[in-house]
JSON list of C-alpha atoms in Angstrom, two decimals:
[
{"chain": "A", "resi": 1, "resn": "UNK", "atom": "CA", "xyz": [6.72, -34.39, -6.60]},
{"chain": "A", "resi": 2, "resn": "UNK", "atom": "CA", "xyz": [9.53, -36.08, -8.04]},
{"chain": "A", "resi": 3, "resn": "UNK", "atom": "CA", "xyz": [12.24, -33.51, -8.78]},
{"chain": "A", "resi": 4, "resn": "UNK", "atom": "CA", "xyz": [10.44, -30.81, -6.98]},
{"chain": "A", "resi": 5, "resn": "UNK", "atom": "CA", "xyz": [12.67, -26.81, -8.12]},
{"chain": "A", "resi": 6, "resn": "UNK", "atom": "CA", "xyz": [11.13, -23.84, -6.14]},
{"chain": "A", "resi": 7, "resn": "UNK", "atom": "CA", "xyz": [11.22, -21.74, -9.15]},
{"chain": "A", "resi": 8, "resn": "UNK", "atom": "CA", "xyz": [10.96, -17.87, -9.63]},
{"chain": "A", "resi": 9, "resn": "UNK", "atom": "CA", "xyz": [7.56, -18.39, -10.35]},
{"chain": "A", "resi": 10, "resn": "UNK", "atom": "CA", "xyz": [6.32, -20.45, -7.77]},
{"chain": "A", "resi": 11, "resn": "UNK", "atom": "CA", "xyz": [7.68, -17.74, -5.58]},
{"chain": "A", "resi": 12, "resn": "UNK", "atom": "CA", "xyz": [5.94, -14.88, -7.70]},
{"chain": "A", "resi": 13, "resn": "UNK", "atom": "CA", "xyz": [2.98, -17.24, -6.59]},
{"chain": "A", "resi": 14, "resn": "UNK", "atom": "CA", "xyz": [3.70, -17.90, -3.01]},
{"chain": "A", "resi": 15, "resn": "UNK", "atom": "CA", "xyz": [4.71, -14.29, -2.88]},
{"chain": "A", "resi": 16, "resn": "UNK", "atom": "CA", "xyz": [0.95, -13.19, -3.48]},
{"chain": "A", "resi": 17, "resn": "UNK", "atom": "CA", "xyz": [-0.48, -15.60, -1.82]},
{"chain": "A", "resi": 18, "resn": "UNK", "atom": "CA", "xyz": [1.47, -13.53, 0.93]},
{"chain": "A", "resi": 19, "resn": "UNK", "atom": "CA", "xyz": [-0.36, -10.70, 0.33]},
{"chain": "A", "resi": 20, "resn": "UNK", "atom": "CA", "xyz": [-3.06, -11.75, 0.01]},
{"chain": "A", "resi": 21, "resn": "UNK", "atom": "CA", "xyz": [-2.98, -13.47, 3.53]},
{"chain": "A", "resi": 22, "resn": "UNK", "atom": "CA", "xyz": [-1.51, -10.01, 5.11]},
{"chain": "A", "resi": 23, "resn": "UNK", "atom": "CA", "xyz": [-3.88, -8.01, 3.34]},
{"chain": "A", "resi": 24, "resn": "UNK", "atom": "CA", "xyz": [-6.65, -10.30, 5.12]},
{"chain": "A", "resi": 25, "resn": "UNK", "atom": "CA", "xyz": [-5.55, -10.12, 8.47]},
{"chain": "A", "resi": 26, "resn": "UNK", "atom": "CA", "xyz": [-5.47, -6.36, 7.98]},
{"chain": "A", "resi": 27, "resn": "UNK", "atom": "CA", "xyz": [-8.76, -6.24, 6.41]},
{"chain": "A", "resi": 28, "resn": "UNK", "atom": "CA", "xyz": [-9.68, -8.32, 9.46]},
{"chain": "A", "resi": 29, "resn": "UNK", "atom": "CA", "xyz": [-8.05, -5.55, 12.22]},
{"chain": "A", "resi": 30, "resn": "UNK", "atom": "CA", "xyz": [-10.09, -3.01, 10.76]},
{"chain": "A", "resi": 31, "resn": "UNK", "atom": "CA", "xyz": [-13.44, -1.83, 12.93]},
{"chain": "A", "resi": 32, "resn": "UNK", "atom": "CA", "xyz": [-16.75, -2.71, 12.28]},
{"chain": "A", "resi": 33, "resn": "UNK", "atom": "CA", "xyz": [-18.85, -0.02, 11.91]},
{"chain": "A", "resi": 34, "resn": "UNK", "atom": "CA", "xyz": [-21.29, 0.67, 8.65]},
{"chain": "A", "resi": 35, "resn": "UNK", "atom": "CA", "xyz": [-22.22, 3.81, 7.21]},
{"chain": "A", "resi": 36, "resn": "UNK", "atom": "CA", "xyz": [-24.85, 2.18, 6.32]},
{"chain": "A", "resi": 37, "resn": "UNK", "atom": "CA", "xyz": [-24.85, -0.59, 4.19]},
{"chain": "A", "resi": 38, "resn": "UNK", "atom": "CA", "xyz": [-21.32, -1.16, 2.94]},
{"chain": "A", "resi": 39, "resn": "UNK", "atom": "CA", "xyz": [-19.04, -0.42, 5.91]},
{"chain": "A", "resi": 40, "resn": "UNK", "atom": "CA", "xyz": [-15.69, 0.24, 5.58]},
{"chain": "A", "resi": 41, "resn": "UNK", "atom": "CA", "xyz": [-14.24, -4.48, 4.81]},
{"chain": "A", "resi": 42, "resn": "UNK", "atom": "CA", "xyz": [-16.29, -4.21, 1.74]},
{"chain": "A", "resi": 43, "resn": "UNK", "atom": "CA", "xyz": [-13.38, -2.70, -0.61]},
{"chain": "A", "resi": 44, "resn": "UNK", "atom": "CA", "xyz": [-10.31, -4.64, 1.23]},
{"chain": "A", "resi": 45, "resn": "UNK", "atom": "CA", "xyz": [-12.58, -7.45, 1.36]},
{"chain": "A", "resi": 46, "resn": "UNK", "atom": "CA", "xyz": [-12.69, -7.52, -2.55]},
{"chain": "A", "resi": 47, "resn": "UNK", "atom": "CA", "xyz": [-9.27, -7.16, -3.13]},
{"chain": "A", "resi": 48, "resn": "UNK", "atom": "CA", "xyz": [-7.66, -9.71, -0.27]},
{"chain": "A", "resi": 49, "resn": "UNK", "atom": "CA", "xyz": [-10.37, -12.15, -2.19]},
{"chain": "A", "resi": 50, "resn": "UNK", "atom": "CA", "xyz": [-9.40, -11.33, -5.53]},
{"chain": "A", "resi": 51, "resn": "UNK", "atom": "CA", "xyz": [-5.63, -11.59, -4.90]},
{"chain": "A", "resi": 52, "resn": "UNK", "atom": "CA", "xyz": [-6.58, -14.27, -3.32]},
{"chain": "A", "resi": 53, "resn": "UNK", "atom": "CA", "xyz": [-7.92, -16.17, -6.70]},
{"chain": "A", "resi": 54, "resn": "UNK", "atom": "CA", "xyz": [-5.00, -14.39, -8.58]},
{"chain": "A", "resi": 55, "resn": "UNK", "atom": "CA", "xyz": [-2.60, -15.70, -6.75]},
{"chain": "A", "resi": 56, "resn": "UNK", "atom": "CA", "xyz": [-3.43, -19.34, -5.96]},
{"chain": "A", "resi": 57, "resn": "UNK", "atom": "CA", "xyz": [-4.47, -18.97, -9.88]},
{"chain": "A", "resi": 58, "resn": "UNK", "atom": "CA", "xyz": [-0.53, -18.12, -10.70]},
{"chain": "A", "resi": 59, "resn": "UNK", "atom": "CA", "xyz": [0.50, -21.47, -8.40]},
{"chain": "A", "resi": 60, "resn": "UNK", "atom": "CA", "xyz": [-1.71, -23.88, -10.04]},
{"chain": "A", "resi": 61, "resn": "UNK", "atom": "CA", "xyz": [0.14, -22.73, -13.16]},
{"chain": "A", "resi": 62, "resn": "UNK", "atom": "CA", "xyz": [2.95, -22.71, -11.39]},
{"chain": "A", "resi": 63, "resn": "UNK", "atom": "CA", "xyz": [3.36, -25.65, -10.26]},
{"chain": "A", "resi": 64, "resn": "UNK", "atom": "CA", "xyz": [2.67, -28.37, -14.12]},
{"chain": "A", "resi": 65, "resn": "UNK", "atom": "CA", "xyz": [4.78, -25.78, -15.94]},
{"chain": "A", "resi": 66, "resn": "UNK", "atom": "CA", "xyz": [1.98, -23.19, -18.02]},
{"chain": "A", "resi": 67, "resn": "UNK", "atom": "CA", "xyz": [3.47, -20.20, -17.03]},
{"chain": "A", "resi": 68, "resn": "UNK", "atom": "CA", "xyz": [6.77, -19.89, -17.94]},
{"chain": "A", "resi": 69, "resn": "UNK", "atom": "CA", "xyz": [8.75, -16.15, -17.82]},
{"chain": "A", "resi": 70, "resn": "UNK", "atom": "CA", "xyz": [11.31, -15.94, -19.89]},
{"chain": "A", "resi": 71, "resn": "UNK", "atom": "CA", "xyz": [14.68, -15.09, -18.48]},
{"chain": "A", "resi": 72, "resn": "UNK", "atom": "CA", "xyz": [15.73, -12.17, -18.71]},
{"chain": "A", "resi": 73, "resn": "UNK", "atom": "CA", "xyz": [19.05, -11.34, -21.35]},
{"chain": "A", "resi": 74, "resn": "UNK", "atom": "CA", "xyz": [20.35, -7.40, -20.74]},
{"chain": "A", "resi": 75, "resn": "UNK", "atom": "CA", "xyz": [18.92, -5.54, -17.66]},
{"chain": "A", "resi": 76, "resn": "UNK", "atom": "CA", "xyz": [17.05, -2.93, -18.43]},
{"chain": "A", "resi": 77, "resn": "UNK", "atom": "CA", "xyz": [17.25, 0.56, -15.20]},
{"chain": "A", "resi": 78, "resn": "UNK", "atom": "CA", "xyz": [15.74, 3.65, -17.37]},
{"chain": "A", "resi": 79, "resn": "UNK", "atom": "CA", "xyz": [12.26, 1.58, -17.22]},
{"chain": "A", "resi": 80, "resn": "UNK", "atom": "CA", "xyz": [12.60, 1.57, -13.83]},
{"chain": "A", "resi": 81, "resn": "UNK", "atom": "CA", "xyz": [14.47, 4.97, -12.93]},
{"chain": "A", "resi": 82, "resn": "UNK", "atom": "CA", "xyz": [11.58, 6.87, -14.70]},
{"chain": "A", "resi": 83, "resn": "UNK", "atom": "CA", "xyz": [8.91, 4.65, -12.78]},
{"chain": "A", "resi": 84, "resn": "UNK", "atom": "CA", "xyz": [10.28, 5.42, -8.91]},
{"chain": "A", "resi": 85, "resn": "UNK", "atom": "CA", "xyz": [11.34, 9.36, -10.26]},
{"chain": "A", "resi": 86, "resn": "UNK", "atom": "CA", "xyz": [6.84, 9.01, -11.02]},
{"chain": "A", "resi": 87, "resn": "UNK", "atom": "CA", "xyz": [6.72, 7.43, -7.54]},
{"chain": "A", "resi": 88, "resn": "UNK", "atom": "CA", "xyz": [8.99, 9.90, -5.53]},
{"chain": "A", "resi": 89, "resn": "UNK", "atom": "CA", "xyz": [6.74, 13.09, -7.59]},
{"chain": "A", "resi": 90, "resn": "UNK", "atom": "CA", "xyz": [4.29, 11.67, -6.72]},
{"chain": "A", "resi": 91, "resn": "UNK", "atom": "CA", "xyz": [4.85, 11.92, -2.91]},
{"chain": "A", "resi": 92, "resn": "UNK", "atom": "CA", "xyz": [6.69, 14.96, -3.14]},
{"chain": "A", "resi": 93, "resn": "UNK", "atom": "CA", "xyz": [4.47, 16.95, -4.76]},
{"chain": "A", "resi": 94, "resn": "UNK", "atom": "CA", "xyz": [0.69, 15.76, -3.54]},
{"chain": "A", "resi": 95, "resn": "UNK", "atom": "CA", "xyz": [-0.04, 17.90, -0.68]},
{"chain": "A", "resi": 96, "resn": "UNK", "atom": "CA", "xyz": [1.56, 20.74, -2.47]},
{"chain": "A", "resi": 97, "resn": "UNK", "atom": "CA", "xyz": [0.46, 20.25, -6.02]},
{"chain": "A", "resi": 98, "resn": "UNK", "atom": "CA", "xyz": [-2.26, 17.91, -5.60]},
{"chain": "A", "resi": 99, "resn": "UNK", "atom": "CA", "xyz": [-3.35, 14.45, -6.03]},
{"chain": "A", "resi": 100, "resn": "UNK", "atom": "CA", "xyz": [-4.58, 15.68, -9.84]},
{"chain": "A", "resi": 101, "resn": "UNK", "atom": "CA", "xyz": [-1.34, 17.50, -10.60]},
{"chain": "A", "resi": 102, "resn": "UNK", "atom": "CA", "xyz": [1.02, 14.42, -8.47]},
{"chain": "A", "resi": 103, "resn": "UNK", "atom": "CA", "xyz": [-1.32, 11.61, -10.17]},
{"chain": "A", "resi": 104, "resn": "UNK", "atom": "CA", "xyz": [-1.07, 13.27, -13.48]},
{"chain": "A", "resi": 105, "resn": "UNK", "atom": "CA", "xyz": [3.09, 13.41, -13.11]},
{"chain": "A", "resi": 106, "resn": "UNK", "atom": "CA", "xyz": [3.52, 10.46, -11.72]},
{"chain": "A", "resi": 107, "resn": "UNK", "atom": "CA", "xyz": [1.04, 8.33, -15.25]},
{"chain": "A", "resi": 108, "resn": "UNK", "atom": "CA", "xyz": [3.69, 10.06, -17.94]},
{"chain": "A", "resi": 109, "resn": "UNK", "atom": "CA", "xyz": [6.04, 8.84, -15.75]},
{"chain": "A", "resi": 110, "resn": "UNK", "atom": "CA", "xyz": [4.87, 5.35, -15.83]},
{"chain": "A", "resi": 111, "resn": "UNK", "atom": "CA", "xyz": [3.83, 5.62, -19.43]},
{"chain": "A", "resi": 112, "resn": "UNK", "atom": "CA", "xyz": [7.25, 6.98, -20.28]},
{"chain": "A", "resi": 113, "resn": "UNK", "atom": "CA", "xyz": [9.20, 4.23, -18.48]},
{"chain": "A", "resi": 114, "resn": "UNK", "atom": "CA", "xyz": [6.98, 1.96, -21.08]},
{"chain": "A", "resi": 115, "resn": "UNK", "atom": "CA", "xyz": [8.79, 3.14, -23.45]},
{"chain": "A", "resi": 116, "resn": "UNK", "atom": "CA", "xyz": [5.40, 5.97, -24.60]},
{"chain": "A", "resi": 117, "resn": "UNK", "atom": "CA", "xyz": [6.62, 8.58, -27.11]},
{"chain": "A", "resi": 118, "resn": "UNK", "atom": "CA", "xyz": [3.63, 10.48, -26.72]},
{"chain": "A", "resi": 119, "resn": "UNK", "atom": "CA", "xyz": [3.95, 12.51, -23.74]},
{"chain": "A", "resi": 120, "resn": "UNK", "atom": "CA", "xyz": [1.18, 15.04, -24.69]},
{"chain": "A", "resi": 121, "resn": "UNK", "atom": "CA", "xyz": [-1.05, 12.50, -25.37]},
{"chain": "A", "resi": 122, "resn": "UNK", "atom": "CA", "xyz": [0.37, 10.58, -22.24]},
{"chain": "A", "resi": 123, "resn": "UNK", "atom": "CA", "xyz": [-0.16, 14.30, -19.50]},
{"chain": "A", "resi": 124, "resn": "UNK", "atom": "CA", "xyz": [-3.90, 14.04, -22.05]},
{"chain": "A", "resi": 125, "resn": "UNK", "atom": "CA", "xyz": [-4.87, 10.34, -20.40]},
{"chain": "A", "resi": 126, "resn": "UNK", "atom": "CA", "xyz": [-3.20, 10.93, -17.15]},
{"chain": "A", "resi": 127, "resn": "UNK", "atom": "CA", "xyz": [-5.28, 14.25, -16.27]},
{"chain": "A", "resi": 128, "resn": "UNK", "atom": "CA", "xyz": [-8.79, 12.67, -16.87]},
{"chain": "A", "resi": 129, "resn": "UNK", "atom": "CA", "xyz": [-7.89, 10.26, -15.01]},
{"chain": "A", "resi": 130, "resn": "UNK", "atom": "CA", "xyz": [-6.61, 11.55, -11.86]},
{"chain": "A", "resi": 131, "resn": "UNK", "atom": "CA", "xyz": [-9.96, 14.27, -12.80]},
{"chain": "A", "resi": 132, "resn": "UNK", "atom": "CA", "xyz": [-12.02, 11.25, -12.91]},
{"chain": "A", "resi": 133, "resn": "UNK", "atom": "CA", "xyz": [-10.50, 9.92, -9.19]},
{"chain": "A", "resi": 134, "resn": "UNK", "atom": "CA", "xyz": [-10.05, 12.76, -7.47]},
{"chain": "A", "resi": 135, "resn": "UNK", "atom": "CA", "xyz": [-14.04, 13.12, -7.76]},
{"chain": "A", "resi": 136, "resn": "UNK", "atom": "CA", "xyz": [-15.15, 10.06, -7.58]},
{"chain": "A", "resi": 137, "resn": "UNK", "atom": "CA", "xyz": [-12.94, 9.56, -4.40]},
{"chain": "A", "resi": 138, "resn": "UNK", "atom": "CA", "xyz": [-14.15, 13.21, -2.73]},
{"chain": "A", "resi": 139, "resn": "UNK", "atom": "CA", "xyz": [-17.74, 13.20, -4.59]},
{"chain": "A", "resi": 140, "resn": "UNK", "atom": "CA", "xyz": [-18.77, 9.77, -4.09]},
{"chain": "A", "resi": 141, "resn": "UNK", "atom": "CA", "xyz": [-17.77, 8.12, -1.55]},
{"chain": "A", "resi": 142, "resn": "UNK", "atom": "CA", "xyz": [-16.42, 11.58, 0.13]},
{"chain": "A", "resi": 143, "resn": "UNK", "atom": "CA", "xyz": [-12.92, 10.65, 1.37]},
{"chain": "A", "resi": 144, "resn": "UNK", "atom": "CA", "xyz": [-10.65, 13.40, 0.77]},
{"chain": "A", "resi": 145, "resn": "UNK", "atom": "CA", "xyz": [-7.78, 13.49, -1.11]},
{"chain": "A", "resi": 146, "resn": "UNK", "atom": "CA", "xyz": [-5.36, 16.91, -1.39]},
{"chain": "A", "resi": 147, "resn": "UNK", "atom": "CA", "xyz": [-6.65, 19.43, -3.72]},
{"chain": "A", "resi": 148, "resn": "UNK", "atom": "CA", "xyz": [-3.19, 20.95, -3.37]},
{"chain": "A", "resi": 149, "resn": "UNK", "atom": "CA", "xyz": [-1.64, 23.95, -1.01]},
{"chain": "A", "resi": 150, "resn": "UNK", "atom": "CA", "xyz": [-0.25, 25.58, -3.41]},
{"chain": "A", "resi": 151, "resn": "UNK", "atom": "CA", "xyz": [-3.93, 26.43, -5.50]},
{"chain": "A", "resi": 152, "resn": "UNK", "atom": "CA", "xyz": [-5.53, 28.40, -2.06]},
{"chain": "A", "resi": 153, "resn": "UNK", "atom": "CA", "xyz": [-8.03, 25.14, -1.93]},
{"chain": "A", "resi": 154, "resn": "UNK", "atom": "CA", "xyz": [-6.19, 22.74, 0.55]}
]
């Protein structure tokens, strides 16, 4: 390779591949017991494979010059702060308020971080997505998600 330079794009691609390798190691450390046809490794394997493919595609595009990120001219802290506050509130409220409320608040904060100016629409969309996710995980996959202790059910 003539004039090889480790660009930011290549670093990102290598980080995605490293994350995929970490996921693969952790996935195969999961016990192999099965609960019918689908064992506990199925979804982590799917995520690992998809992450590996993504990392390989990003690496190829970065190495061949097909992916070049624009240079950032100004740093904006507000969007990152909204998302960070949303994550913090999600962690703090999950047990007390429950998955649906905490996830709805996270959705609103992330939408605001992406400069959405329609908080009511964001709240409704977040509530619907959180409620559907809650029902899918608790009823279909039989996983326990916190319903919220303030409601007297968690």
